[in-house]
Coordinates of C-alpha atoms and ligand atoms in Angstrom, one line a residue:
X1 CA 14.2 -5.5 36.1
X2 CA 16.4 -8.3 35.0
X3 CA 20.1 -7.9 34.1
X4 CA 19.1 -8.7 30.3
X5 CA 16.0 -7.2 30.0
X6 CA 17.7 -3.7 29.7
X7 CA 19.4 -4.7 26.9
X8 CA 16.2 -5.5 25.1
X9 CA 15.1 -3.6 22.0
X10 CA 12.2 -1.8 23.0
X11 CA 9.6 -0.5 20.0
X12 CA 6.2 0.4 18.9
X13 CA 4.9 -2.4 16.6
X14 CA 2.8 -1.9 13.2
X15 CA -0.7 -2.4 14.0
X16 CA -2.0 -4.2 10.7
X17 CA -5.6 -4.1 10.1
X18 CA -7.9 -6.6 11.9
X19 CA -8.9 -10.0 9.9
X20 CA -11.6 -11.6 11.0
X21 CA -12.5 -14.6 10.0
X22 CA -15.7 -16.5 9.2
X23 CA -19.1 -16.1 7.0
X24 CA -21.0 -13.0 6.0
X25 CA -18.9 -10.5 6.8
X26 CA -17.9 -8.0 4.4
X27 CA -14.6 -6.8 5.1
X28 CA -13.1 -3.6 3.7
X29 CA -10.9 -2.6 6.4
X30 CA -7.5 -3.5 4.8
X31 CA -7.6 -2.5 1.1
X32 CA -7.9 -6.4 -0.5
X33 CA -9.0 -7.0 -3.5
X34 CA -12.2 -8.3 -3.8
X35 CA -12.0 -10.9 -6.9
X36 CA -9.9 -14.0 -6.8
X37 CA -6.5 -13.8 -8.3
X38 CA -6.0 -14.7 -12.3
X39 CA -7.4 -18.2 -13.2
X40 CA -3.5 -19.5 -13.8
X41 CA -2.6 -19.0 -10.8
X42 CA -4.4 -20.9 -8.8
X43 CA -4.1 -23.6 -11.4
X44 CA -1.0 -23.2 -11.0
X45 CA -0.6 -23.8 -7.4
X46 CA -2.9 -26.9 -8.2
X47 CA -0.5 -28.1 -10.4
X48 CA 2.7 -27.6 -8.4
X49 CA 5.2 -30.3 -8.2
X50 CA 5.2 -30.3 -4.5
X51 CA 8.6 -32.7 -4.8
X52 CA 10.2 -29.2 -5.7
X53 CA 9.4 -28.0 -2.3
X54 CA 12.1 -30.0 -0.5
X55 CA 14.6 -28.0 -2.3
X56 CA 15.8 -24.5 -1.2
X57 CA 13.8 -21.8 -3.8
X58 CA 16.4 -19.8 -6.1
X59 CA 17.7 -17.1 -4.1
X60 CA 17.3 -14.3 -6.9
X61 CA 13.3 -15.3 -7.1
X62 CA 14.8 -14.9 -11.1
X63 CA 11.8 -15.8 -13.0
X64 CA 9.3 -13.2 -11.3
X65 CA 11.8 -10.7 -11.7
X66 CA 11.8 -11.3 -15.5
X67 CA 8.4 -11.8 -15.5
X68 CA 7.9 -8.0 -13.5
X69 CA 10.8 -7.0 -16.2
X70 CA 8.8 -7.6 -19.0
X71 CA 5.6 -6.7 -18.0
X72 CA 6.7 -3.0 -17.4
X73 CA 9.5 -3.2 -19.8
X74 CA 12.4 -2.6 -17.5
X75 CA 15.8 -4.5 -17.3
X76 CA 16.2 -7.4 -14.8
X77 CA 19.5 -5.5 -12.9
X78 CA 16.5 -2.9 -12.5
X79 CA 13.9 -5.5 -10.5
X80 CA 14.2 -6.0 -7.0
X81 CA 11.9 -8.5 -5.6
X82 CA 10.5 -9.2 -1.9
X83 CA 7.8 -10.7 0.6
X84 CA 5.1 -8.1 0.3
X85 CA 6.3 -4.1 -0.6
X86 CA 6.1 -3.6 3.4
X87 CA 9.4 -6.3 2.9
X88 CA 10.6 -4.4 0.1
X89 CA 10.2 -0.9 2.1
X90 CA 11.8 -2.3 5.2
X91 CA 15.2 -3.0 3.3
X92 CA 14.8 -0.4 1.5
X93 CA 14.9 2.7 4.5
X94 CA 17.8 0.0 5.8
X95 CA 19.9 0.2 2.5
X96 CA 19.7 4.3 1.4
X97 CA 18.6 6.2 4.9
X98 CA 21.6 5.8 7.0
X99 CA 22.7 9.5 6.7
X100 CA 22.4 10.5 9.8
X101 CA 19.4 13.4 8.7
X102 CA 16.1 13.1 9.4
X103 CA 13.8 11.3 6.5
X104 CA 11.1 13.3 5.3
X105 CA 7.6 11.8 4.4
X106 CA 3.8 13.5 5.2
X107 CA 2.1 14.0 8.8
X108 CA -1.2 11.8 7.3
X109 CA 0.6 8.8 5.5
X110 CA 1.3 4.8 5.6
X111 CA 1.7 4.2 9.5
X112 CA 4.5 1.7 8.6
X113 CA 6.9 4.7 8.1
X114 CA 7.3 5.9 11.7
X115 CA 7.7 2.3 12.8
X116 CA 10.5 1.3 9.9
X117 CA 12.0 4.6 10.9
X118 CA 12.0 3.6 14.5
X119 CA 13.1 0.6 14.3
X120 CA 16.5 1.6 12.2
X121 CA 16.9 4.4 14.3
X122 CA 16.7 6.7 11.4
X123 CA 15.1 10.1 12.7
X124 CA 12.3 11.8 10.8
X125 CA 10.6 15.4 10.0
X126 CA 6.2 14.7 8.7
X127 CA 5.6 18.1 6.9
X128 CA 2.0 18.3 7.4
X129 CA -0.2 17.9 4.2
X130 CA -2.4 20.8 3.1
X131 CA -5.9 21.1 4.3
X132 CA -7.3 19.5 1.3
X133 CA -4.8 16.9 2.3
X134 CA -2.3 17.0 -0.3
X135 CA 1.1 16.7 -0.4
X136 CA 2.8 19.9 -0.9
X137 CA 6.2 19.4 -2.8
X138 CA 7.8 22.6 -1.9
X139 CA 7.9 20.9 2.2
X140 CA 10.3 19.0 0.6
X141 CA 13.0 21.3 -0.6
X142 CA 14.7 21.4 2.8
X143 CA 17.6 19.2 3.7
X144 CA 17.0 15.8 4.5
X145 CA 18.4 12.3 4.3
X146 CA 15.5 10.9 1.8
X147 CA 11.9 11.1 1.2
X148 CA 9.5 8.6 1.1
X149 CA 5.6 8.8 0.1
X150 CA 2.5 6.5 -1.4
X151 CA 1.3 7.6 -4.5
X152 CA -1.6 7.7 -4.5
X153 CA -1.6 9.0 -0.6
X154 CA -3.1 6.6 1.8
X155 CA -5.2 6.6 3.9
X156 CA -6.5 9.9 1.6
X157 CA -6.6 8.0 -2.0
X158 CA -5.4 11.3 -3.1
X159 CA -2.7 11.3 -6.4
X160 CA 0.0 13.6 -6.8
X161 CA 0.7 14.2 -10.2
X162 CA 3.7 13.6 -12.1
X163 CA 4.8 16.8 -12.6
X164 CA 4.8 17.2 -8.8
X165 CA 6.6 13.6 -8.2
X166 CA 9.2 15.0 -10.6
X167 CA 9.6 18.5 -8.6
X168 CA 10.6 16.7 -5.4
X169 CA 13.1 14.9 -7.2
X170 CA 14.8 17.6 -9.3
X171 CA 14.9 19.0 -5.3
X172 CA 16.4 16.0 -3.8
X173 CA 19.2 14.7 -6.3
X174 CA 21.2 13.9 -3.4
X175 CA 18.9 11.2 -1.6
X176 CA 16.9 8.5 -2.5
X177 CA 13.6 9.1 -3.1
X178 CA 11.0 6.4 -2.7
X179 CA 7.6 6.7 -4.6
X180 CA 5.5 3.7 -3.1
X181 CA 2.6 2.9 -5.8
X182 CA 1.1 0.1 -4.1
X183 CA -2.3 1.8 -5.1
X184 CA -1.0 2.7 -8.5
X185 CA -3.3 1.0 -10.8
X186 CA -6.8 2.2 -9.5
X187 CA -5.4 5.7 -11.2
X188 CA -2.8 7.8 -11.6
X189 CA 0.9 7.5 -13.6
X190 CA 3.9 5.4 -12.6
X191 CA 6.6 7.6 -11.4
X192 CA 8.5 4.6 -13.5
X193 CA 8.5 6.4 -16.3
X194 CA 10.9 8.9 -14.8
X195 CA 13.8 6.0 -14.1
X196 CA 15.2 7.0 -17.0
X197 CA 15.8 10.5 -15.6
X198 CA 16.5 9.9 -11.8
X199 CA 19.3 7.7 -10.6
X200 CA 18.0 7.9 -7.1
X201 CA 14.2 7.3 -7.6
X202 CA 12.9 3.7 -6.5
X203 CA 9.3 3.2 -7.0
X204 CA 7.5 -0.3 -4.8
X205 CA 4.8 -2.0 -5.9
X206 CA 2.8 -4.8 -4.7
X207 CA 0.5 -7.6 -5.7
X208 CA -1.0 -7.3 -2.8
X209 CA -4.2 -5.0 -4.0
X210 CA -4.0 -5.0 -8.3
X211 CA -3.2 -8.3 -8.5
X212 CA -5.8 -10.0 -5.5
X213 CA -2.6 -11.5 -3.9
X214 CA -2.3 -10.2 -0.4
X215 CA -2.0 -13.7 1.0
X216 CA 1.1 -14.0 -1.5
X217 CA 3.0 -11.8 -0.2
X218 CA 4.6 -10.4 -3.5
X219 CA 6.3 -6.7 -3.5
X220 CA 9.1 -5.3 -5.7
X221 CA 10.7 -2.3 -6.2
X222 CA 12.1 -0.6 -9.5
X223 CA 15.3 1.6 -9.9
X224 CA 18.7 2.1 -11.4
X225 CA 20.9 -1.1 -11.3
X226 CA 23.0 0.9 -8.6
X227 CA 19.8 1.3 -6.4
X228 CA 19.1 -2.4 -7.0
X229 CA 22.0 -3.7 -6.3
X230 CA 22.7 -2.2 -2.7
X231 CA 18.9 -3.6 -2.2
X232 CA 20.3 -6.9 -2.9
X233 CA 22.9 -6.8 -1.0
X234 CA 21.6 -5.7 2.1
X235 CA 19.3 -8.5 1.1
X236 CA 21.5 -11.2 1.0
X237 CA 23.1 -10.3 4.2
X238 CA 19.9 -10.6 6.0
X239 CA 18.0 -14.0 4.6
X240 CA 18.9 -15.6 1.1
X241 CA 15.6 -17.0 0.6
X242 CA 13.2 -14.1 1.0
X243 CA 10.6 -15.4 -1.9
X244 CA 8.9 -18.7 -1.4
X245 CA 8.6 -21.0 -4.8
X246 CA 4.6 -20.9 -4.7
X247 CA 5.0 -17.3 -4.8
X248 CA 7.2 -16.8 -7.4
X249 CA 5.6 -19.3 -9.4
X250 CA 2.3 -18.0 -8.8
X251 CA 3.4 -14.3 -9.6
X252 CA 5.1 -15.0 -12.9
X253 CA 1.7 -16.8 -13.9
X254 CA -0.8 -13.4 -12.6
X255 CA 2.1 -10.9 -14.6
X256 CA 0.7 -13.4 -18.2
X257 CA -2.9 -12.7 -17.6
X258 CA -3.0 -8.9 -18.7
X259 CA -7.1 -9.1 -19.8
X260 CA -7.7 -10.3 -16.6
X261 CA -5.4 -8.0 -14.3
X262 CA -7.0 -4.5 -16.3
X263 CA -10.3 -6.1 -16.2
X264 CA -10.6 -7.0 -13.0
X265 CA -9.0 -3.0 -11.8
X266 CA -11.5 -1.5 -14.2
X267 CA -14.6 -3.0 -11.7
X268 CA -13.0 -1.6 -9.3
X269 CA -12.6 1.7 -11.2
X270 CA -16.0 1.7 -11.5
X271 CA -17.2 0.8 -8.4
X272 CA -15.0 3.3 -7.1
X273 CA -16.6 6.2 -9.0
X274 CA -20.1 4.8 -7.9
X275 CA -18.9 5.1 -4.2
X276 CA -18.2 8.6 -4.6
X277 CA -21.7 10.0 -5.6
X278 CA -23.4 7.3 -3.3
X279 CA -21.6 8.4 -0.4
X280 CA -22.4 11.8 -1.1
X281 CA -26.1 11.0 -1.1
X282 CA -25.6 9.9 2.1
X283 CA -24.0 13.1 3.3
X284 CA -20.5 11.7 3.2
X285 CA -17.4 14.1 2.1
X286 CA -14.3 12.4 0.8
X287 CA -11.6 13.4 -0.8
X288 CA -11.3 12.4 -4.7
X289 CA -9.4 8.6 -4.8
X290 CA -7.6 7.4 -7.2
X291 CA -7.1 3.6 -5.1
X292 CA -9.2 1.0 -3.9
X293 CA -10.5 3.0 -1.1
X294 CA -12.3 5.9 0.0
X295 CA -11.7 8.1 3.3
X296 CA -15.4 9.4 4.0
X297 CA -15.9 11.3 6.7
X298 CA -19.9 12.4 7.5
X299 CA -21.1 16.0 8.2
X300 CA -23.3 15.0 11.3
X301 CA -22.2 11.7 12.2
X302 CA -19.3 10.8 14.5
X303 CA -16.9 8.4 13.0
X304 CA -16.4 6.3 16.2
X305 CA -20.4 5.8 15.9
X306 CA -20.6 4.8 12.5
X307 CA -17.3 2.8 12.9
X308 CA -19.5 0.4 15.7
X309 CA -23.3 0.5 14.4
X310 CA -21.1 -0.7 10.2
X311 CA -19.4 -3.3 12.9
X312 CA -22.6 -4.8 14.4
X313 CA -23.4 -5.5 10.8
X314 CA -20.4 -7.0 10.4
X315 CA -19.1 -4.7 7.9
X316 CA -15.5 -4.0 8.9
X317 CA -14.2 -0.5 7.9
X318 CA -10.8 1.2 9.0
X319 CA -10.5 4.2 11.6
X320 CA -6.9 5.6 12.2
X321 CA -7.5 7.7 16.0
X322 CA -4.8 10.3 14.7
X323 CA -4.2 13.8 15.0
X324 CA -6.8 15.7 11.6
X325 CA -7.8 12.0 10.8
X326 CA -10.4 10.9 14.2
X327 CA -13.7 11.5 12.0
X328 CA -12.4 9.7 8.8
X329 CA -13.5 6.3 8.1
X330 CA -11.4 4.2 5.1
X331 CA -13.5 1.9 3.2
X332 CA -12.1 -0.8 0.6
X333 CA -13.8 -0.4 -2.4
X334 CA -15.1 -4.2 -2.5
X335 CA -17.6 -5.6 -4.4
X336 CA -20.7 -3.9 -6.2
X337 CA -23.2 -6.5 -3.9
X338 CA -20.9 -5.7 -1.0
X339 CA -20.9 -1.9 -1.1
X340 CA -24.6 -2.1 -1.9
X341 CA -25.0 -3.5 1.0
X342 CA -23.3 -0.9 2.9
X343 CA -24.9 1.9 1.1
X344 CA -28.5 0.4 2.7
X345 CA -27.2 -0.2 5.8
X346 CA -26.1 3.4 6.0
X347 CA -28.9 4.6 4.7
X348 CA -31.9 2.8 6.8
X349 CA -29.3 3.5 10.4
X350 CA -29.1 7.6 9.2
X351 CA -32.9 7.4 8.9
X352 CA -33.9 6.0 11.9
X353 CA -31.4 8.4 13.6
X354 CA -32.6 11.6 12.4
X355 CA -36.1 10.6 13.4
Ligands
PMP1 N1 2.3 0.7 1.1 C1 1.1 1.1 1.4 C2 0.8 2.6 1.2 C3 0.1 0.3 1.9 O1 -1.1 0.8 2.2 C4 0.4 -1.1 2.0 C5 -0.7 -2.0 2.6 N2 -0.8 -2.1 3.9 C6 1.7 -1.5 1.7 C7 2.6 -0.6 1.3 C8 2.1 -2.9 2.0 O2 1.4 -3.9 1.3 P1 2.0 -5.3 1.0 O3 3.1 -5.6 2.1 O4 0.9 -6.3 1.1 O5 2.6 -5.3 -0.4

């Protein structure tokens, strides 16, 4: 070993989901949306005054912070705003869990937490969900130094309802507790209506799913001014310029196209419910979603084996090999031609197997 490489930081990486690239695939392995963002925003990358770019974009990113203000009726000093909610998430276990006690979040969860964790040396507890998967809030009444969980769940779809969300904070008044809704609007409530109520509750969203903007990179995160501020501050001692101007520019122009944004979730919606009873045919189980995605798992069929035959039809699907989680498959909800197409695929392949 070389003297310096023992001072190297050593850690696990993320591992995102694959994108491939090229024609006539159909890809629901990383929860995108599968219609184009709002009309005005492309035109308004179109019509960009690309002269602008030469110029350093405002620090604050202050129009798409009004913009997210107003939408959901909040105050500006309670908008924090950053390069996708996996940004916002990362500065946000930085900024509120430094005391020393392990975070808590659940055993079956966003695999970003263990790695965020990990990488700010910030130790952790995973009370396991329930068998049904669900998070169970009274695993959260012991002593910790901040919770963080997806609602709805992921990879599970599952939502936890408010009344739940509100029992693990009136049990953890002394930590910050971070709801992250980046599934939100494919069903559920906003824990945002609790602000109000909970000094220490933050609750990250994204335009990543909702809003057909992955490629963006747009996240933000909502809580008391206090809770805002330390974000920004840990912000600004990291990089000034988090938010590119395309992205801000293009966010503030999705956030004006409400008929658009609830249309476009309500296909999904629909699809979504479609999926269930389709999959069931099929002889699929999956708990009931409330995202873009549903975690099937098949009574007779080996996940691995439908993972590779959906792959040689180029469909790409999502398989975590973890611990209660090996014979689940997580499929986007994309398109009504695309999951169509899946649902014959599966159908003709669990056919000609059973013969
Ligand atoms: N939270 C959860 C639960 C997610 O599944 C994802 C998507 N990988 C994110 C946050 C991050 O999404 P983005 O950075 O695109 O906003």
């Amino acid at each position: 070993m070389k003297p310096w490489e023992k001072n190297i930081r050593t850690v696990v990486p993320y591992v995102p989901g694959e994108q491939p690239q090229g024609r006539g695939l159909i890809k629901l392995n990383t929860n995108e949306n599968p219609y184009p963002p709002a009309p005005g925003v492309l035109r308004a990358l179109r019509e960009m005054d690309g002269r602008l770019l030469r110029k350093y974009p405002d620090p604050a990113a202050s129009a798409l912070v009004e913009g997210l203000a107003e939408f959901y009726g909040l105050c500006s000093s309670q908008v924090f705003v950053g390069v996708g909610s996996d940004d916002v998430l990362a500065m946000a276990f930085m900024t509120f869990f430094n005391s020393g006690k392990p975070i808590l979040f659940p055993d079956i969860t966003y695999s970003f937490y263990p790695v965020w964790a990990d990488l700010f040396q910030i130790p952790y507890k995973t009370p396991a969900l329930d068998g049904e998967f669900r998070i169970r809030p009274a695993d959260y009444y012991q002593e910790n130094g901040g919770v963080v969980f997806p609602n709805p769940n992921a990879p599970t779809g599952i939502f936890l309802p408010l009344k739940q969300v509100e029992d693990i904070l009136d049990h953890n008044q002394d930590v910050v507790v971070i709801v992250d809704e980046a599934y939100i609007d494919f069903g559920g409530v906003s824990a945002r209506t609790l602000l109000d109520r909970y000094e220490n509750l933050l609750v990250v969203g994204t335009f990543s799913k909702s809003r057909s903007m992955a490629g963006m990179r747009i996240g933000y995160a909502f809580g008391s001014p206090a809770l805002i501020k330390a974000m920004e501050n840990v912000k600004y001692s990291y990089n000034s310029y988090t938010m590119n101007l395309p992205s801000v520019l293009s966010g503030v122009e999705a956030l004006k196209d409400k008929e658009y944004f609830y249309e476009t979730v309500g296909k999904i919606v629909n699809t979504r419910e479609r999926a269930k009873s389709r999959f069931k045919e099929l002889g699929f189980k999956c708990p009931d979603s409330s995202a873009n995605f549903l975690f099937i798992t098949h009574e007779e069929r080996k996940a691995e084996e439908i993972l590779q035959a959906l792959r040689e039809k180029n469909i790409y699907v999502r398989h975590f090999n973890a611990p209660r989680i090996s014979e689940y498959l997580r499929v986007t909800i994309g398109t009504d031609d695309e999951m169509e197409a899946v649902y014959d695929f599966l159908a003709s392949w669990l056919v000609t197997l059973s013969r």
